[in-house]
Every structure is written in structure tokens, then in C-alpha cells.
Amino acid sequence: MGTVSSSLEVLLRQATGRLAPILPLLTELGRAFGEDGHALALVGGPVRDAFLGRESLDLDLTTSARPDDTERLLAAWGDATWDMGREFGTIGARRGSTIVEVTTYRADAYDGVTRKPVVAFGDDLSDDLIRRDFTINAMALRLPDLDFVDPHGGLADLAARRLRTPGPAEVSFGDDPLRMMRACRFAGQLGFDVADDARTAMTEMAASLEIVSAERVREEFSKLMLAPDPVPGLRLLVETGLADVMLPEVSGMRLTVDEHKRHKDVYEHSLTVLQQAIALEGPPNGPVDSVPGPDLVLRLAALLHDIGKPSTRRFDSGGGVTFHHHEVVGAKMTTKRLRALRYDKETVKAVSRLVELHLRFHGYGTGEWTDSAVRRYVTDAGDLLQRLHRLTRADCTTRNRRKAERLSRTYDSLEERIETLMEAEELKKVRPELDGNEIGEILGIRPGPVLGRAYKHLLAVRLDQGVIGPDAARAELLRWWSEQPESEDAAALDEAPGSPPQE
């Protein structure tokens, strides 16, 4: 027992040492609550991360004080306070650059239909800890004395890198089904395994995730995708059936391997592409062109780039298999799924566009593209070009070293050509050589669909031929106009009796 105690003392000293920069403020706050007759403890993520040696951005505390008392005490301690959710017992405060969230002990109950708890405030720290999601988040440091509280063996689970619920897993997940997704997220963020009873409960209760709002599911999924290695968490999502509820397209990719193995396992391929794309991200504070990681758009595109394959798979008479237009189908499926998960419009648009473009490079062959084709590649990618570079390179998962090296060299060649053309022509700023006002004046038309078609035609000329000069652009515009039915209508109107003279 003495050995265990001494080991715990060492771990506690290390953890409190990592909390040293904020401990003076927290102990001061603990004394203020104590002098007012209330208990206060640092709880959950900050405690867990202190033991793991990770920096925690959130400072969550729990208290016996009710929200009104909490607000009064925080107002005296801090520079500002705000109501984070009084009905749930949470008040926020800031002191200098330190932000804390203090929540009254809870003893929630859930109705089993929605994820919203029926809030009941508690009076005991132990009751509060047992309602938390996992034992590693059910540890606390009482303030101001820094007494360590771990009634459910969270520290042992940290050492074993294991996710376990404080109470029966089926009860915990029944109370809050989102906790099952949180298990997947922690598997990716921390690299922890899920205890057998928790995994079994997740599998049996996966369907209950349907009662959780799409917004909350999206938040957990995004946190998983931004983890250092999302793959373990994604595998857990699929293997337990949770993905069948919130991301069935990824589960469906497992169905695309035929008995003769005439093509890659699309599911495993996609997970590999995701890991390779992550490896190509730039440092977090790097320049924009490096695609600083973690990059949600790139990662989502890497995971979803082949989701169109199951519905486009065809076997030909020669025993081969094809996935014609799976990139187009996949882009539409991506848009539909990300909208269902309530992602913002820009994210949906960007990820879907990358899925649509991910095969474009394979038309490059050994470098036969014309300059106009390269211009179109850059223009179609737009601001997504650097992400498309990385997605395309990550999509090479062949074990044939020569083939992999050949593809890499070919893409190196394309990137070099892009850089050369961008320097010479500023491809990011490609526009027709005549603007909308000039087009309207030359053709004698007002803004509208016809002028839009004329603009697009001149843009295509610019992409195909490069810079040809305003005079040549004007001549091409007039040639195009002569072939349009609207030009004939305009000419007939000019010749009609009583028409006003044209200048």
C-alpha cells in the first residue's frame, strides 16, 4: 500500500507541477468559496490532461454552491462573469487571461427520448463524479488543498490507456447516447482502447444515437476528425454500428470488395488516404499554402473521396471492375451527408468540390496536358488547390514502389508547371480580358444571363489560349456573338419599321 501511495504522490506532484501557472488563482478561488461555506474542485479534462502531460484549454470546476452564489463569488474574484447556462448550473468568469467555468454539483436524470437532462443539483462531489462520461474524466482536485479524489479508478485507467464508464456502461450511454461518440473521439485523441463492456454496450445501443441532435453529433465527429490519428476512432464508429446511424456512407465502403479481390478494399484504402493526407499537412502555425494542420476540410475530403464507389461499381465481361463517375456521385453524396450533419455551407462546398476533383490529375498521364488544361486545373481548384495537391498525393496507396514513385514524379512535374504558369500569368487572378461593362458595351446588351454567357466564353478563351490582348478578345467576342440567336433577334429589332436609330 505504501508503494501505491508513494507512486500516487509522485504522479500528483507531476500533475500539480503542470498546473503550476494557474494554481495560485485557482487556490485563491477555492479559499473564497470555502470561506463562504462551499466546496470547490477542479474536475474532468484539466485533471486528466495534467496527468497526461497535455495542455488543457478548458478549466472546469464543480461546486456545492448554487448558481446565484457562484456568480456572486466569481464576480468578486474575477474581472468579468457571464451566464453559461444557469439552468444547468454553469457560470463563467475571467481573471486576466484565465477563464473558468464553474458548475454546481449535478445529479441529472434523462428521459430516454431526448439528450436533454432533467437537471437536479446535488450536494456531494461523489454523486457528481459518478454521472460523468468516463472514469478518466471523473477525477477531481479539491481546492484550495489539492486533495485528489478518484472514486472510480480513473488514474489506473489512465495508466492502462483504457476508456471505462464510472457506472454500468449501458446506464451511462442510456442516459446520454452522445457519450458513445465521445468514446470514439477519445480513441482518436488519446489513443485509448475502450473497455469490453463499454464496446458491447455501444454496439447494442448504437441506434439510440438517433435521438441526439445533428449539431451535437457533428461537433463530436469534427473533434474526432481533428485528432492526431482519427483512424482508431473511425474504426470504432464503424465496428460498433454508430457510423450506420450518422455516417452510413463510410460503413458502406466495406461492402465494395468482391470475392475475387479485383480492386482495393475501399474502406481500408480511404483510412490510409486519410492518414497520408494528415502526414502532408503543414505545421499548425505555418503559412496558408502549407495547409496548416489539423485541417478539417482536407481530412473530410480524404475520408469521403471514394464514397461514390459502392453505387457505381460495375463488373465487365472480362472480369474487371469499374467505378465510372464515382467522383461525381461521391461529391453529391458528400454534400447530402455533410448537410445532414449541419456543417456550414463553406465546409460542405469545399469538401464536395475536392471529392469531385480528386481524380482530375489522373488525366495528366505522363505530362501530356496542354497549358490550357493546366490553367483549367488550377482555376477549377481555386482556393482549394493546395488541399487538392495533398489529397491527390495521399490517394496513392499502391504497394508497387515503382508505380508510386512514377506517380509522385508525375505530380511533381504538374506542380512545377503550375508554379511556372502562375508566375507568368498570375493564374489565381485569371479573368477574361474584357470585363462585364466592356462586354455589354460592345454587344449592346444589358446585364443578365446573355452577358453571363459571353463572360464565361471569354473566360474559357483566356484559359485555353492565355493572354491574347484586348483587341483579339474583342474580335473573338464578336465572332461568338454572331453565332448566338440573340444577335439575330437584336438585328431584326434594329431593322423593324419605327425602330429608333442606333448610335
XYZ file of C-alpha atoms in Angstrom:
503
model
C 0.000 0.000 0.000
C 2.896 2.307 0.770
C 4.297 1.772 -2.722
C 0.950 2.678 -4.286
C 0.716 5.787 -2.115
C 4.241 6.904 -2.948
C 3.618 6.330 -6.658
C 0.440 8.355 -6.409
C 2.315 11.122 -4.637
C 4.852 11.259 -7.469
C 2.107 11.417 -10.092
C 0.264 14.091 -8.117
C 3.405 16.200 -7.809
C 3.935 15.921 -11.563
C 0.319 16.819 -12.300
C 0.224 19.789 -9.942
C 3.547 20.911 -11.351
C 1.946 21.112 -14.801
C -0.908 23.133 -13.282
C 1.544 25.484 -11.535
C 0.902 28.548 -13.775
C -2.777 28.669 -12.829
C -2.750 27.152 -9.332
C -2.352 30.461 -7.430
C -5.546 31.823 -8.988
C -7.421 28.562 -8.509
C -6.393 28.138 -4.874
C -7.397 31.759 -4.225
C -10.791 30.982 -5.740
C -11.040 27.801 -3.679
C -10.408 29.757 -0.474
C -13.091 32.290 -1.426
C -15.658 29.527 -1.932
C -14.544 27.762 1.256
C -14.833 30.902 3.376
C -18.394 31.272 2.068
C -19.217 27.720 3.134
C -18.963 25.991 -0.262
C -16.733 23.282 -1.673
C -14.895 23.757 -4.987
C -12.879 21.314 -7.113
C -11.077 21.245 -10.423
C -12.628 18.369 -12.345
C -12.650 16.404 -15.574
C -10.475 17.311 -18.532
C -7.981 19.635 -16.794
C -7.190 16.979 -14.172
C -6.933 14.203 -16.763
C -4.693 16.298 -19.015
C -2.446 17.283 -16.115
C -1.705 13.605 -15.506
C -1.198 13.024 -19.238
C 1.144 15.978 -19.607
C -1.196 17.675 -22.078
C -2.166 21.327 -22.094
C -5.852 21.834 -21.305
C -7.592 24.881 -22.712
C -10.656 24.427 -20.514
C -10.715 24.970 -16.762
C -13.820 23.200 -15.482
C -14.687 23.365 -11.819
C -17.552 21.939 -9.796
C -19.024 23.277 -6.579
C -21.655 22.734 -3.924
C -22.707 26.383 -4.367
C -25.885 27.168 -6.278
C -25.619 29.355 -9.408
C -26.522 32.647 -7.686
C -23.850 32.142 -5.026
C -21.359 31.036 -7.673
C -21.991 34.178 -9.709
C -21.564 36.401 -6.639
C -18.264 34.766 -5.655
C -16.899 34.806 -9.205
C -17.803 38.474 -9.592
C -15.694 39.291 -6.547
C -12.802 37.144 -7.788
C -12.714 37.896 -11.497
C -12.752 40.743 -13.985
C -15.955 39.592 -15.686
C -18.647 36.939 -15.323
C -21.287 35.562 -17.672
C -24.135 33.111 -17.622
C -23.011 29.954 -19.422
C -26.269 28.162 -18.675
C -27.758 28.990 -15.322
C -30.461 26.339 -15.687
C -27.666 23.770 -15.901
C -25.784 25.391 -13.042
C -22.864 26.829 -15.036
C -21.384 30.317 -14.614
C -18.268 31.547 -16.453
C -15.654 34.041 -15.283
C -12.405 35.612 -16.449
C -9.451 36.793 -14.384
C -6.792 38.280 -16.614
C -6.295 35.698 -19.366
C -7.612 32.831 -17.224
C -11.160 31.663 -17.945
C -13.034 29.265 -15.699
C -16.423 27.586 -15.872
C -17.964 26.636 -12.539
C -20.903 24.217 -12.399
C -22.991 23.242 -9.411
C -22.800 19.549 -8.453
C -25.249 17.694 -10.645
C -27.331 14.563 -10.282
C -29.015 14.608 -13.679
C -31.660 12.243 -14.954
C -32.520 11.701 -18.629
C -35.923 10.982 -20.141
C -34.617 8.380 -22.635
C -36.234 10.208 -25.547
C -34.021 13.261 -25.933
C -30.492 14.002 -24.789
C -31.625 16.908 -22.624
C -31.181 16.144 -18.924
C -33.708 16.872 -16.230
C -31.353 18.918 -14.104
C -31.139 18.214 -10.414
C -28.479 19.952 -8.361
C -26.556 17.780 -5.934
C -24.739 18.312 -2.653
C -21.947 15.747 -2.913
C -18.869 15.591 -5.140
C -19.031 11.791 -5.346
C -22.566 11.921 -6.781
C -21.380 14.462 -9.327
C -18.420 12.332 -10.422
C -20.417 9.152 -10.996
C -22.595 10.927 -13.598
C -19.590 11.777 -15.768
C -18.837 10.001 -19.042
C -15.604 8.094 -18.279
C -13.520 7.339 -15.230
C -10.600 9.338 -16.623
C -12.907 12.377 -16.509
C -14.264 11.521 -13.069
C -11.185 12.622 -11.117
C -11.004 15.879 -9.174
C -8.635 18.097 -7.193
C -10.325 19.748 -4.225
C -9.410 23.419 -3.847
C -7.599 25.005 -2.180
C -5.929 21.979 -0.537
C -5.361 19.966 -3.765
C -6.803 16.762 -2.295
C -7.038 14.184 -5.089
C -10.437 12.488 -5.486
C -10.664 9.360 -7.651
C -13.533 7.120 -6.512
C -13.789 5.161 -9.781
C -10.175 4.295 -10.570
C -9.633 6.882 -13.260
C -5.901 7.107 -12.634
C -5.481 3.354 -13.101
C -7.443 3.590 -16.353
C -5.191 6.427 -17.484
C -2.169 4.237 -16.869
C -3.815 1.358 -18.761
C -4.919 3.702 -21.575
C -8.452 2.423 -21.160
C -11.878 4.067 -21.501
C -14.321 2.842 -18.889
C -17.556 4.313 -17.536
C -17.878 5.102 -13.798
C -21.093 3.069 -13.568
C -22.632 0.393 -15.808
C -21.925 1.310 -19.430
C -25.478 0.642 -20.591
C -26.799 3.032 -17.947
C -24.276 5.729 -18.826
C -24.918 5.511 -22.576
C -28.638 5.211 -21.996
C -28.542 8.463 -20.055
C -26.571 10.203 -22.799
C -26.008 8.399 -26.147
C -23.554 11.084 -27.258
C -21.079 9.524 -24.834
C -20.670 6.654 -27.300
C -19.352 9.082 -29.902
C -17.198 10.676 -27.246
C -15.592 7.274 -26.689
C -14.676 7.209 -30.380
C -13.308 10.729 -30.124
C -11.099 9.868 -27.151
C -9.875 6.784 -29.001
C -8.560 9.158 -31.676
C -7.415 11.987 -29.433
C -5.742 9.923 -26.736
C -5.137 6.584 -28.444
C -7.056 4.750 -25.691
C -8.859 1.413 -26.020
C -12.481 1.034 -24.992
C -13.280 -1.452 -22.208
C -15.081 -4.574 -23.387
C -18.305 -3.809 -21.527
C -18.398 -0.301 -22.981
C -17.783 -1.581 -26.518
C -20.552 -4.159 -26.105
C -22.965 -1.509 -24.856
C -22.054 0.798 -27.752
C -22.800 -1.960 -30.249
C -26.105 -2.881 -28.655
C -27.224 0.726 -28.188
C -25.908 2.356 -31.385
C -29.412 3.077 -32.680
C -30.098 5.330 -29.691
C -27.710 7.893 -31.205
C -30.659 8.915 -33.398
C -32.133 10.944 -30.524
C -29.057 13.208 -30.396
C -29.215 16.423 -32.417
C -27.233 16.555 -35.644
C -25.332 19.589 -34.356
C -24.018 17.734 -31.302
C -23.100 14.695 -33.369
C -21.267 16.956 -35.806
C -19.262 18.581 -33.021
C -18.067 15.234 -31.674
C -17.323 13.958 -35.178
C -15.310 17.077 -36.018
C -13.290 16.732 -32.817
C -12.563 13.136 -33.775
C -11.517 14.132 -37.301
C -9.158 16.761 -35.881
C -7.492 14.263 -33.527
C -3.816 13.345 -34.040
C -4.919 9.991 -35.504
C -8.673 9.743 -36.162
C -8.466 6.213 -37.600
C -8.890 4.224 -34.336
C -11.963 6.301 -33.516
C -13.363 5.880 -37.022
C -12.882 2.115 -36.827
C -14.763 2.121 -33.525
C -17.587 4.148 -35.110
C -17.909 1.590 -37.900
C -17.393 -1.588 -35.867
C -19.979 -0.657 -33.226
C -22.583 0.431 -35.790
C -22.587 4.090 -34.748
C -21.476 5.050 -38.263
C -24.569 3.290 -39.638
C -26.587 5.960 -37.860
C -24.572 9.133 -38.517
C -22.207 8.289 -41.400
C -23.534 5.225 -43.244
C -21.575 6.013 -46.417
C -18.319 5.140 -44.659
C -19.713 1.864 -43.334
C -20.956 1.145 -46.850
C -17.451 1.265 -48.277
C -16.746 -2.071 -46.587
C -19.199 -3.686 -48.987
C -17.219 -2.883 -52.109
C -14.710 -5.743 -52.014
C -15.741 -8.682 -54.186
C -14.779 -12.276 -53.512
C -12.078 -12.225 -56.202
C -10.489 -9.069 -54.785
C -10.393 -7.421 -58.183
C -9.985 -4.000 -56.600
C -8.789 -2.449 -53.363
C -10.686 -2.590 -50.114
C -12.186 0.876 -50.471
C -12.771 1.289 -46.727
C -9.187 0.440 -45.773
C -7.901 2.488 -48.711
C -9.852 5.538 -47.501
C -8.472 5.248 -43.962
C -4.958 5.031 -45.393
C -5.566 8.074 -47.593
C -6.745 9.972 -44.511
C -3.571 9.134 -42.598
C -1.392 10.053 -45.571
C -3.229 13.353 -46.018
C -2.658 14.174 -42.346
C 1.053 13.493 -42.827
C 1.078 16.089 -45.634
C -0.456 18.870 -43.526
C 1.784 21.787 -42.603
C 2.653 22.851 -39.046
C -0.231 24.427 -37.075
C 1.184 27.934 -37.373
C 2.558 27.528 -40.878
C 1.693 29.632 -43.949
C -1.701 29.120 -45.590
C -0.139 27.447 -48.635
C 1.212 24.693 -46.374
C -2.349 23.718 -45.318
C -1.692 24.066 -41.572
C -2.945 21.095 -39.625
C -5.236 19.883 -38.367
C -7.299 20.797 -41.444
C -10.916 19.629 -41.251
C -11.714 20.173 -44.949
C -8.745 18.124 -46.179
C -9.423 15.338 -43.677
C -13.119 15.093 -44.504
C -12.321 15.004 -48.221
C -9.725 12.274 -47.694
C -12.184 10.125 -45.744
C -15.096 10.662 -48.138
C -13.361 10.867 -51.526
C -14.436 7.347 -52.588
C -17.911 7.104 -51.029
C -19.389 7.080 -54.531
C -17.775 3.745 -55.366
C -20.376 1.349 -53.891
C -23.190 2.762 -56.029
C -21.089 2.967 -59.217
C -19.376 -0.433 -59.094
C -19.848 -2.461 -62.250
C -18.315 -5.778 -63.340
C -17.477 -6.094 -67.018
C -17.491 -9.222 -69.142
C -13.731 -9.547 -68.949
C -13.788 -9.922 -65.172
C -12.744 -6.364 -64.416
C -14.496 -3.841 -62.208
C -15.188 -0.172 -62.852
C -16.391 2.816 -60.831
C -17.223 5.250 -63.624
C -18.072 8.766 -62.422
C -17.777 7.792 -58.773
C -16.195 11.178 -58.092
C -19.314 12.995 -59.357
C -21.675 10.683 -57.479
C -19.457 10.903 -54.396
C -19.495 14.710 -54.461
C -23.296 14.701 -54.402
C -23.358 12.150 -51.595
C -20.830 14.216 -49.640
C -22.961 17.324 -49.964
C -26.046 15.472 -48.753
C -24.297 13.862 -45.768
C -22.484 16.995 -44.578
C -25.695 18.992 -44.835
C -27.464 16.348 -42.754
C -24.732 16.791 -40.133
C -25.366 20.558 -40.235
C -21.926 21.580 -41.457
C -21.679 25.170 -42.643
C -22.096 25.970 -46.336
C -18.438 26.760 -46.965
C -17.241 23.476 -45.492
C -19.833 21.493 -47.448
C -18.914 23.258 -50.673
C -15.163 22.849 -50.199
C -15.203 19.171 -49.217
C -17.632 18.245 -52.008
C -15.528 20.077 -54.577
C -12.380 18.238 -53.501
C -14.216 14.912 -53.791
C -15.347 15.908 -57.284
C -11.821 16.907 -58.360
C -9.798 14.128 -56.737
C -9.453 12.091 -59.965
C -8.681 15.015 -62.263
C -4.917 14.507 -62.034
C -5.153 11.009 -63.471
C -5.948 12.506 -66.859
C -2.490 14.078 -66.810
C -0.846 10.812 -67.906
C 2.882 11.386 -68.246
C 2.575 15.115 -68.738
C 0.640 15.457 -71.966
C -1.658 18.196 -70.681
C -1.606 21.458 -72.603
C -1.065 24.742 -70.816
C -4.810 25.384 -71.160
C -5.557 22.111 -69.320
C -3.202 23.114 -66.523
C -4.887 26.517 -66.330
C -8.272 24.813 -66.016
C -6.962 22.502 -63.290
C -5.798 25.500 -61.266
C -8.894 27.580 -61.946
C -11.291 24.748 -61.128
C -9.480 24.094 -57.846
C -9.359 27.788 -56.941
C -8.528 28.323 -53.271
C -8.583 24.552 -52.767
C -5.502 23.952 -54.928
C -3.071 23.251 -52.081
C -5.539 20.882 -50.466
C -6.116 19.186 -53.822
C -2.352 18.705 -54.184
C -2.266 16.892 -50.861
C -5.415 14.864 -51.425
C -4.153 13.688 -54.808
C -0.779 12.641 -53.425
C -2.410 10.938 -50.419
C -4.690 8.977 -52.764
C -1.719 6.917 -53.950
C -1.771 3.808 -51.743
C -0.257 1.286 -54.151
C 2.305 -1.145 -52.727
C 4.102 -1.157 -56.068
C 7.069 1.062 -55.306
C 7.857 1.810 -58.945
C 4.272 2.835 -59.666
C 4.190 5.016 -56.550
C 7.456 6.713 -57.492
C 6.230 7.276 -61.053
C 3.004 8.874 -59.841
C 4.937 11.071 -57.431
C 7.318 12.244 -60.152
C 4.414 12.954 -62.491
C 2.662 15.054 -59.875
C 5.941 16.843 -59.143
C 6.016 17.734 -62.834
C 2.449 19.051 -62.741
C 3.146 21.182 -59.676
C 6.232 22.619 -61.370
C 4.192 23.514 -64.444
C 1.551 25.117 -62.263
C 4.160 27.220 -60.486
C 5.683 28.325 -63.787
C 2.317 29.328 -65.251
C 1.234 31.025 -62.045
C 4.358 33.147 -62.027
C 3.927 34.064 -65.692
C 0.170 34.590 -65.744
C -0.990 35.028 -62.128
C -3.433 32.145 -62.536
C -5.114 32.842 -59.219
C -6.381 36.092 -60.721
C -7.473 34.738 -64.102
C -10.255 36.840 -65.580
C -11.478 37.479 -69.138
C -9.547 40.274 -70.817
C -12.778 42.262 -71.137
C -14.892 42.949 -68.054
C -18.659 42.838 -67.859
C -19.124 46.544 -68.629
C -16.934 46.306 -71.726
C -18.753 43.189 -72.953
C -22.138 44.872 -72.509
C -20.973 47.999 -74.354
C -19.505 46.065 -77.305
C -22.575 43.867 -77.750
C -25.130 46.487 -76.808
C -26.721 44.301 -74.138
C -27.669 44.822 -70.527
C -26.543 42.754 -67.524
C -28.291 39.388 -67.435
C -27.974 35.725 -68.493
C -26.786 36.542 -72.023
C -23.987 38.757 -70.750
C -23.092 36.000 -68.278
C -22.702 33.511 -71.150
C -20.498 35.951 -73.024
C -18.329 36.413 -69.925
C -17.954 32.639 -69.487
C -16.982 32.270 -73.148
C -14.203 34.835 -72.826
C -13.033 33.160 -69.608
C -12.796 29.841 -71.490
C -10.791 31.608 -74.222
C -8.475 33.023 -71.568
C -7.940 29.563 -70.077
C -7.416 27.896 -73.449
C -5.217 30.488 -75.136
C -3.709 32.504 -72.338
C -3.325 36.277 -72.772
C -4.326 37.316 -76.327
C -4.811 41.077 -75.833
C -7.968 43.250 -75.700
C -8.284 43.622 -79.481
C -8.147 39.880 -80.116
C -10.564 39.323 -77.218
C -12.993 41.846 -78.762
C -12.779 40.107 -82.146
C -13.425 36.715 -80.532
C -16.378 38.128 -78.605
C -17.943 39.472 -81.806
C -17.340 36.151 -83.581
C -19.049 34.299 -80.753
C -21.897 36.817 -80.719
C -22.549 36.348 -84.423
C -23.366 32.692 -83.729
C -25.844 33.398 -80.925
C -29.613 33.525 -81.582
C -29.853 36.703 -79.512
C -27.703 38.566 -82.048
C -30.189 37.762 -84.803
C -33.076 38.971 -82.639
C -31.226 42.223 -81.998
C -30.540 42.688 -85.719
C -34.205 42.079 -86.593
C -35.260 44.617 -83.999
C -32.855 47.179 -85.479
C -34.377 46.726 -88.949
C -38.032 46.859 -87.827
C -40.092 49.874 -89.048
C -40.217 52.649 -86.483
C -37.132 51.444 -84.646
C -35.114 54.271 -83.116
C -31.806 54.986 -84.827
C -28.861 53.114 -83.344
C -25.760 55.025 -82.345
